Coordinates of C-alpha atoms in Angstrom, one line a residue:
Chain I
M1 CA 185.6 87.8 122.9
S2 CA 182.1 87.6 121.3
T3 CA 179.2 87.3 123.7
T4 CA 175.8 86.2 122.5
E5 CA 173.7 87.4 125.4
R6 CA 173.8 88.7 128.9
V7 CA 173.2 86.6 132.0
L8 CA 172.2 87.7 135.5
L9 CA 173.0 86.0 138.8
L10 CA 170.6 86.6 141.7
S11 CA 170.3 85.2 145.2
E12 CA 167.2 83.1 146.0
T13 CA 165.7 86.0 148.0
G14 CA 166.6 88.4 145.3
G15 CA 164.6 86.3 142.9
L16 CA 161.4 87.8 144.5
A17 CA 162.2 90.9 142.4
L18 CA 161.9 88.9 139.2
A19 CA 158.1 89.5 139.3
A20 CA 158.9 93.0 138.0
V21 CA 160.4 91.6 134.8
R22 CA 157.9 88.7 134.3
S23 CA 156.5 90.5 131.3
Q24 CA 159.8 90.9 129.5
P25 CA 159.9 88.7 126.4
G26 CA 162.4 85.9 126.1
L27 CA 163.6 85.7 129.6
R28 CA 164.4 82.3 131.1
V29 CA 165.3 81.4 134.7
A30 CA 167.1 78.4 136.2
R31 CA 167.8 77.6 139.8
E32 CA 171.3 76.4 140.8
A33 CA 171.8 74.7 144.2
A34 CA 174.8 76.2 145.8
G35 CA 175.4 74.8 149.3
A36 CA 172.8 75.6 151.8
E37 CA 171.4 78.3 149.6
S38 CA 170.5 78.4 145.9
R39 CA 171.0 81.0 143.3
L40 CA 169.0 82.0 140.3
W41 CA 170.3 82.5 136.8
V42 CA 168.5 84.7 134.3
R43 CA 169.3 84.7 130.6
G44 CA 167.7 85.9 127.4
L45 CA 169.0 89.5 127.6
P46 CA 170.7 91.1 124.6
P47 CA 174.5 91.1 124.6
T48 CA 174.8 94.9 124.1
G49 CA 172.8 98.0 124.6
Q50 CA 171.0 99.4 127.6
L51 CA 168.7 97.0 129.4
A52 CA 165.2 97.9 130.4
L53 CA 164.9 99.9 133.6
A54 CA 163.1 97.1 135.4
V55 CA 166.0 94.7 134.6
R56 CA 168.6 97.2 135.7
Q57 CA 166.8 97.6 139.0
L58 CA 167.1 93.8 139.8
P59 CA 169.2 93.1 142.9
T60 CA 171.8 91.1 141.0
I61 CA 174.9 89.5 142.4
S62 CA 176.7 89.6 139.1
T63 CA 176.1 90.4 135.5
F64 CA 177.9 88.5 132.8
G65 CA 178.3 88.3 129.1
L66 CA 177.9 84.8 127.7
D67 CA 179.7 83.5 124.7
A68 CA 178.8 80.5 122.5
E69 CA 181.1 78.2 124.5
G70 CA 179.3 78.9 127.8
R71 CA 182.0 81.1 129.3
L72 CA 181.0 84.0 131.5
F73 CA 182.6 87.4 131.2
P74 CA 182.1 90.0 133.9
V75 CA 181.0 93.4 132.5
A76 CA 183.8 95.2 130.7
S77 CA 186.1 92.3 131.1
L78 CA 187.8 90.4 128.3
T79 CA 188.6 87.5 130.4
P80 CA 186.0 84.9 131.5
T81 CA 185.9 84.2 135.2
T82 CA 183.6 81.2 135.3
Q83 CA 181.5 78.9 133.2
L84 CA 177.7 78.8 133.0
P85 CA 176.7 75.5 134.8
S86 CA 175.6 73.1 132.1
E87 CA 173.2 71.1 134.3
L88 CA 170.7 74.0 134.7
E89 CA 167.1 73.5 133.8
W90 CA 165.9 76.6 132.1
Q91 CA 162.2 77.6 132.3
P92 CA 160.5 80.6 130.7
I93 CA 160.1 83.2 133.4
Q94 CA 156.3 83.0 133.1
E95 CA 156.4 79.3 134.1
F96 CA 159.0 79.9 136.8
L97 CA 156.9 82.6 138.4
R98 CA 153.3 81.3 138.1
L99 CA 150.4 83.7 138.8
E100 CA 148.2 83.0 141.9
L101 CA 145.0 84.7 142.9
P102 CA 145.6 86.6 146.1
T103 CA 143.7 85.7 149.2
A104 CA 141.1 88.3 150.0
A105 CA 142.0 90.2 153.0
L106 CA 138.4 91.0 153.9
P107 CA 135.2 89.1 153.0
G108 CA 133.0 90.7 150.4
Q109 CA 129.7 92.2 151.5
L110 CA 126.6 90.4 150.1
P111 CA 123.7 92.6 149.1
A112 CA 120.8 92.3 151.5
P113 CA 118.1 89.9 150.3
H114 CA 115.1 91.5 148.7
P115 CA 111.9 90.2 150.1
L116 CA 109.3 89.0 147.6
R117 CA 106.2 91.2 148.0
L118 CA 102.9 91.0 146.2
V119 CA 101.1 94.3 145.6
P120 CA 97.6 95.0 144.2
A121 CA 97.6 94.4 140.5
S122 CA 97.2 97.3 138.1
R123 CA 95.1 95.2 135.7
A124 CA 92.8 92.2 135.8
M125 CA 94.3 89.0 134.5
E126 CA 92.4 85.9 133.4
G127 CA 92.2 83.2 136.0
A128 CA 94.2 80.0 135.2
A129 CA 94.0 78.0 138.4
L130 CA 91.8 77.7 141.4
L131 CA 92.9 76.6 144.9
T132 CA 89.9 75.0 146.6
T133 CA 89.0 72.1 148.9
L134 CA 88.8 68.4 148.1
A135 CA 85.1 68.3 149.1
A136 CA 84.2 71.3 146.9
W137 CA 86.2 69.8 144.0
Q138 CA 84.6 66.4 144.3
T139 CA 81.1 67.8 144.5
Y140 CA 81.8 69.9 141.4
A141 CA 83.4 67.0 139.5
S142 CA 80.5 64.7 140.3
S143 CA 78.0 67.0 138.7
A144 CA 79.9 69.0 136.1
P145 CA 79.4 68.5 132.4
E146 CA 82.2 66.3 131.0
I147 CA 83.2 68.9 128.5
R148 CA 84.1 71.2 131.3
L149 CA 86.1 68.6 133.1
Q150 CA 88.0 67.7 129.9
R151 CA 89.7 71.0 130.0
L152 CA 91.0 70.8 133.6
R153 CA 93.8 69.1 135.5
F154 CA 94.2 68.9 139.2
A155 CA 96.6 68.1 142.0
V156 CA 95.8 67.4 145.6
A157 CA 97.9 68.3 148.7
G158 CA 95.3 67.4 151.3
P159 CA 91.6 67.7 152.2
E160 CA 91.9 71.5 152.2
R161 CA 94.1 72.1 149.3
V162 CA 93.3 71.1 145.7
L163 CA 94.7 73.0 142.8
V164 CA 92.6 73.0 139.7
L165 CA 94.2 74.2 136.5
G166 CA 92.6 75.1 133.1
T167 CA 89.9 77.2 131.6
P168 CA 87.1 77.7 132.0
L169 CA 87.7 77.3 135.8
P170 CA 85.0 75.6 137.8
S171 CA 82.5 77.9 139.6
V172 CA 83.3 76.7 143.2
P173 CA 84.6 78.6 146.2
G174 CA 88.3 79.1 146.3
Q175 CA 91.3 81.3 145.6
E176 CA 91.7 82.1 141.9
H177 CA 95.3 82.5 140.6
W178 CA 96.6 83.8 137.3
L179 CA 99.6 82.4 135.5
H180 CA 102.9 84.1 134.5
H181 CA 106.1 82.3 133.6
N182 CA 104.8 79.1 135.3
V183 CA 104.2 81.2 138.4
L184 CA 100.7 81.3 139.8
L185 CA 99.8 84.5 141.6
P186 CA 96.7 85.2 143.6
A187 CA 94.1 87.0 141.5
G188 CA 94.3 90.7 142.1
L189 CA 98.0 90.6 143.1
E190 CA 101.3 90.9 141.2
F191 CA 105.0 91.3 141.9
E192 CA 106.3 94.7 142.6
S193 CA 108.2 94.4 139.4
P194 CA 107.1 92.3 136.4
L195 CA 110.7 91.1 136.0
L196 CA 110.5 89.3 139.3
A197 CA 108.3 86.5 137.9
L198 CA 111.0 85.5 135.5
L199 CA 113.7 85.7 138.1
V200 CA 111.6 83.6 140.6
A201 CA 110.9 81.1 137.9
Q202 CA 114.6 80.8 137.0
K203 CA 115.6 80.4 140.7
Y204 CA 112.9 77.9 141.9
N205 CA 111.9 76.3 138.6
P206 CA 115.0 76.3 136.4
H207 CA 113.9 73.3 134.3
G208 CA 110.3 74.6 133.9
N209 CA 108.9 71.3 135.0
A210 CA 106.8 72.7 137.8
L211 CA 104.4 75.4 138.8
L212 CA 105.2 77.9 141.5
L213 CA 102.1 78.6 143.6
F214 CA 102.3 81.9 145.5
A215 CA 100.2 82.8 148.4
A216 CA 99.2 86.4 149.2
D217 CA 101.9 86.5 152.0
G218 CA 104.7 85.8 149.5
S219 CA 105.2 82.1 150.4
L220 CA 105.4 79.7 147.6
E221 CA 104.9 76.0 146.8
R222 CA 106.5 74.1 144.0
I223 CA 104.1 71.8 142.2
P224 CA 105.7 69.5 139.6
H225 CA 103.6 69.2 136.4
A226 CA 103.7 65.4 136.9
Y227 CA 101.5 65.8 139.9
L228 CA 98.7 67.3 137.8
V229 CA 96.3 64.6 136.5
P230 CA 93.5 65.0 134.0
A231 CA 90.2 65.9 135.7
T232 CA 87.8 63.0 135.4
R233 CA 84.9 62.1 137.7
S234 CA 86.5 58.8 138.8
A235 CA 89.9 60.5 139.5
A236 CA 88.2 63.1 141.7
R237 CA 86.0 60.6 143.5
L238 CA 88.9 58.1 144.1
T239 CA 91.2 60.8 145.4
T240 CA 91.8 60.7 149.2
G241 CA 94.4 63.4 149.5
S242 CA 98.1 63.4 150.0
S243 CA 100.9 65.9 150.4
E244 CA 104.2 65.4 148.6
H245 CA 105.2 68.7 147.0
D246 CA 107.9 71.1 148.1
K247 CA 107.1 74.1 150.2
H248 CA 109.3 77.3 150.5
V249 CA 108.5 80.1 152.7
Chain U
M1 CA 83.0 30.9 122.7
T2 CA 80.7 31.7 125.6
L3 CA 78.8 34.9 126.3
A4 CA 81.3 35.5 129.1
D5 CA 84.2 35.3 126.7
F6 CA 82.4 37.7 124.4
I7 CA 81.8 40.3 127.1
E8 CA 85.3 39.9 128.5
E9 CA 86.8 40.5 125.0
L10 CA 84.5 43.5 124.5
L11 CA 85.3 45.2 127.7
T12 CA 89.0 44.5 127.9
R13 CA 90.2 44.5 124.2
G14 CA 87.4 46.3 122.4
D15 CA 87.0 43.6 119.7
V16 CA 84.9 40.5 119.7
T17 CA 84.6 37.0 118.3
V18 CA 81.3 35.4 117.3
T19 CA 80.4 32.0 116.1
S20 CA 78.0 31.2 113.3
E21 CA 75.8 28.9 115.3
P22 CA 73.3 30.0 118.0
M23 CA 74.8 30.0 121.4
P24 CA 73.5 27.1 123.6
P25 CA 71.9 28.3 126.8
T26 CA 74.6 26.5 128.8
E27 CA 77.2 28.8 127.3
E28 CA 75.3 31.9 128.3
A29 CA 76.5 31.1 131.8
Q30 CA 74.5 33.7 133.6
P31 CA 76.4 33.9 136.9
V32 CA 79.7 34.5 135.2
V33 CA 78.3 37.0 132.8
L34 CA 76.5 38.8 135.5
A35 CA 79.6 39.0 137.6
L36 CA 81.5 40.5 134.7
L37 CA 78.7 43.0 134.0
Q38 CA 78.3 44.0 137.6
R39 CA 82.0 44.6 138.0
Y40 CA 82.0 46.8 134.9
H41 CA 78.9 48.6 136.3
T42 CA 80.9 49.4 139.5
Q43 CA 83.8 50.8 137.5
D44 CA 81.7 52.7 135.0
A45 CA 79.5 54.2 137.7
Q46 CA 82.6 56.0 139.0
Q47 CA 82.7 57.9 135.8
Q48 CA 79.0 58.8 135.6
P49 CA 77.7 62.1 136.8
Y50 CA 75.9 62.3 140.2
T51 CA 74.9 58.8 141.5
A52 CA 74.5 56.3 138.7
P53 CA 71.4 54.0 138.9
A54 CA 71.9 50.7 140.5
F55 CA 72.7 47.5 138.7
D56 CA 69.7 45.8 137.0
P57 CA 70.8 42.2 136.3
D58 CA 67.9 41.4 134.0
A59 CA 68.4 44.4 131.8
A60 CA 72.2 44.0 131.7
L61 CA 72.0 40.4 130.8
W62 CA 69.4 41.0 128.1
A63 CA 71.5 43.7 126.5
A64 CA 74.6 41.5 126.6
R65 CA 72.8 38.7 124.8
Y66 CA 71.2 41.2 122.4
L67 CA 74.6 42.6 121.4
Y68 CA 76.1 39.2 120.9
R69 CA 73.3 38.0 118.7
A70 CA 73.2 41.2 116.7
A71 CA 76.9 40.8 116.1
Q72 CA 76.3 37.3 114.9
L73 CA 73.5 38.4 112.6
A74 CA 75.7 41.2 111.2
V75 CA 78.5 38.9 110.1
V76 CA 76.7 35.6 109.4
R77 CA 74.8 36.7 106.3
E78 CA 72.9 33.5 105.6
L79 CA 70.7 34.1 108.7
D80 CA 67.4 35.5 107.4
E81 CA 64.8 37.9 108.7
T82 CA 63.1 35.1 110.7
A83 CA 66.4 34.6 112.6
V84 CA 66.5 38.3 113.3
Q85 CA 62.9 38.2 114.8
V86 CA 63.6 35.1 116.8
W87 CA 67.1 36.0 118.1
L88 CA 66.6 39.7 118.8
Q89 CA 63.8 39.9 121.4
D90 CA 62.8 43.3 122.8
Y91 CA 63.4 43.9 126.5
A92 CA 60.3 42.7 128.4
G93 CA 60.9 44.6 131.6
A94 CA 60.1 48.2 132.5
L95 CA 62.5 50.9 131.3
T96 CA 63.5 52.1 134.8
P97 CA 66.6 54.2 135.2
E98 CA 68.4 51.1 136.5
A99 CA 67.4 49.1 133.4
V100 CA 68.4 51.9 131.1
Y101 CA 71.8 52.3 132.6
S102 CA 72.5 48.6 133.1
A103 CA 71.5 47.8 129.5
D104 CA 73.6 50.7 128.3
L105 CA 76.8 49.1 129.6
T106 CA 76.7 46.9 126.4
L107 CA 74.1 48.6 124.2
R108 CA 76.5 51.6 123.9
Y109 CA 78.4 49.5 121.4
L110 CA 75.4 49.0 119.2
P111 CA 75.7 52.2 117.2
D112 CA 79.0 50.9 115.8
L113 CA 77.4 47.6 114.9
L114 CA 74.5 49.4 113.3
H115 CA 76.9 51.5 111.2
L116 CA 78.7 48.2 110.1
A117 CA 75.4 46.5 109.3
K118 CA 74.2 49.5 107.2
G119 CA 77.5 49.4 105.3
L120 CA 77.0 45.7 104.5
A121 CA 73.3 45.8 103.6
P122 CA 71.4 49.0 104.1
G123 CA 68.0 47.4 103.5
D124 CA 68.7 44.4 105.8
A125 CA 66.1 43.3 108.4
L126 CA 68.9 43.5 111.0
V127 CA 69.4 47.2 110.2
S128 CA 65.7 47.9 110.5
H129 CA 65.5 46.1 113.8
L130 CA 68.5 47.9 115.2
Q131 CA 67.0 51.2 114.2
T132 CA 63.9 50.3 116.1
T133 CA 66.0 49.4 119.1
A134 CA 67.8 52.8 118.8
R135 CA 64.6 54.6 119.3
Q136 CA 63.8 52.6 122.4
W137 CA 67.2 53.1 124.0
P138 CA 68.1 56.7 123.1
L139 CA 70.9 57.0 125.8
S140 CA 72.9 54.3 124.0
F141 CA 72.5 55.7 120.5
V142 CA 73.5 59.3 120.9
G143 CA 75.4 60.5 117.8
G144 CA 73.5 58.2 115.5
D145 CA 71.1 59.4 112.8
I146 CA 68.1 57.8 114.4
V147 CA 66.5 60.4 116.6
G148 CA 63.2 59.5 118.3
E149 CA 61.1 61.3 120.8
V150 CA 62.6 63.2 123.6
P151 CA 63.6 60.5 126.1
V152 CA 61.5 61.5 129.1
A153 CA 62.6 58.5 131.2
V154 CA 66.2 59.4 130.7
L155 CA 65.7 63.1 131.4
A156 CA 63.9 62.3 134.6
H157 CA 66.9 60.9 136.3
P158 CA 69.8 63.3 137.3
S159 CA 72.6 61.0 136.4
L160 CA 71.1 59.7 133.1
R161 CA 70.1 63.2 132.2
A162 CA 73.6 64.6 132.7
A163 CA 75.1 61.6 130.9
Y164 CA 72.8 62.0 128.0
V165 CA 73.8 65.7 127.7
D166 CA 77.4 64.8 128.0
R167 CA 77.1 62.3 125.2
I168 CA 75.3 64.8 123.0
I169 CA 77.9 67.4 123.5
G170 CA 80.7 64.8 123.1
A171 CA 79.3 63.6 119.8
R172 CA 78.4 67.1 118.7
D173 CA 74.9 65.7 118.0
L174 CA 73.0 68.7 116.8
R175 CA 70.0 66.6 115.8
R176 CA 69.3 65.8 119.4
A177 CA 70.6 69.1 120.8
R178 CA 68.0 71.1 118.8
Q179 CA 65.1 69.3 120.6
P180 CA 63.8 72.1 122.9
E181 CA 63.9 70.1 126.1
V182 CA 67.4 68.9 125.4
A183 CA 68.6 72.3 124.1
E184 CA 67.9 73.9 127.4
L185 CA 70.0 71.2 129.2
V186 CA 72.8 71.6 126.7
R187 CA 72.8 75.3 127.0
A188 CA 72.9 75.0 130.8
A189 CA 75.9 72.6 130.6
L190 CA 77.8 74.9 128.3
G191 CA 77.0 78.0 130.2
R192 CA 78.5 81.2 129.0
Y193 CA 81.2 79.2 127.2
A194 CA 79.0 77.8 124.5
A195 CA 80.7 79.8 121.7
E196 CA 84.1 78.4 122.9
L197 CA 83.1 74.8 123.7
W198 CA 80.6 74.1 120.9
P199 CA 80.4 77.0 118.4
E200 CA 78.0 75.1 116.1
F201 CA 75.4 74.8 118.9
E202 CA 75.9 78.5 119.7
D203 CA 75.3 79.4 116.1
L204 CA 72.2 77.2 115.9
F205 CA 70.4 79.4 118.4
S206 CA 72.1 82.8 117.8
T207 CA 71.2 82.9 114.1
P208 CA 67.5 84.0 113.6
T209 CA 65.8 81.8 111.0
N210 CA 62.2 82.9 110.9
A211 CA 62.3 86.2 112.8
T212 CA 59.9 88.8 111.5
E213 CA 60.7 92.4 111.8
P214 CA 58.1 94.5 113.7
D215 CA 56.6 97.3 111.7

């Protein structure tokens, strides 16, 4: 007798224990239908020598030596007792036992949302935008020198809300804002942490195609750059007011 | 080619076509030309500071004819000095704000024509005549090298005054900006941003030229 490898036979339920040897190299598994139940064959073990502890601990029905002709020899027996079924479809044990992510037993806990708060600024920043009224803006545009208008753009959200952008800003009543990462913050205020401007810009303006206008109470409006038009006298005069941009509170 | 065609081309395409022969009065179809000019006045007034002066049909029509004939004289070189005197009549009406602004709708294109005419023949009678016209209509000739007296009539009207200053700043016309009455207006328009908006103007008045040191 000359066996080439050892073969294990397990019941279907015993096959659950195969997870413990899934990392053993070279093991292959096949399922054999046997009446109402099925059995599992495991091969790829060396013909002699002590097997790994995890293999020895498997709940096997039988352990055989396999020769080149497919005959199965019980341990310490010189006579084969059966033949390894030839129709078995062998799979590497890693494919036979596929990994699955476990279902979480308990839901994870989300961190509590951090409210955006504006605090008094530690330093004065140059104004970049002015929130004013349409009437004030139209009066200014009608009389302002053209060279001042050429440096401005504006967007209108209604009779009471006109955003004028550029420098120098017009000298008209309104709320001045300063610009940081496409975020417009009221003059004299800033985020609690300077990093928040970047995070807010990434969250609400990922493509950088808009301005985020913050109010002192932390609410914000998203104003696409496309809504800003060059400041000309005719553009200001012919504006009647509209409201199309997104508002987040 | 009619005067209406000429104005239409000028205002919509920016280039013009002229014929070599004098335009018959029938082709200067006034109602059509006036309708074009009045429509342009309405559009242009939206862009003017304050409230632009009202439309003056006589001045607007005179200026349109003047521009057409000046363009003819510039390209038809066989027309002599007599033709210049006959074709280019001065405006006979009063230079009211309405007349100044209405004439400016087309006279504002004359500086380019003057530049062209000077390039063709600097000593031409047409050039001389256009230079005289430039002194009479200063609002329309900002940026050119003909600087006349301070245009009191222009400065007296809020819209024309602001437009005049706008044009001086836009053309960076230091010759006009250095006139004392005008300099004050330019300084007011630039405010405290003069060094940023027009550094040359700021330098003009910040560099002492004839200051004398006290003992």
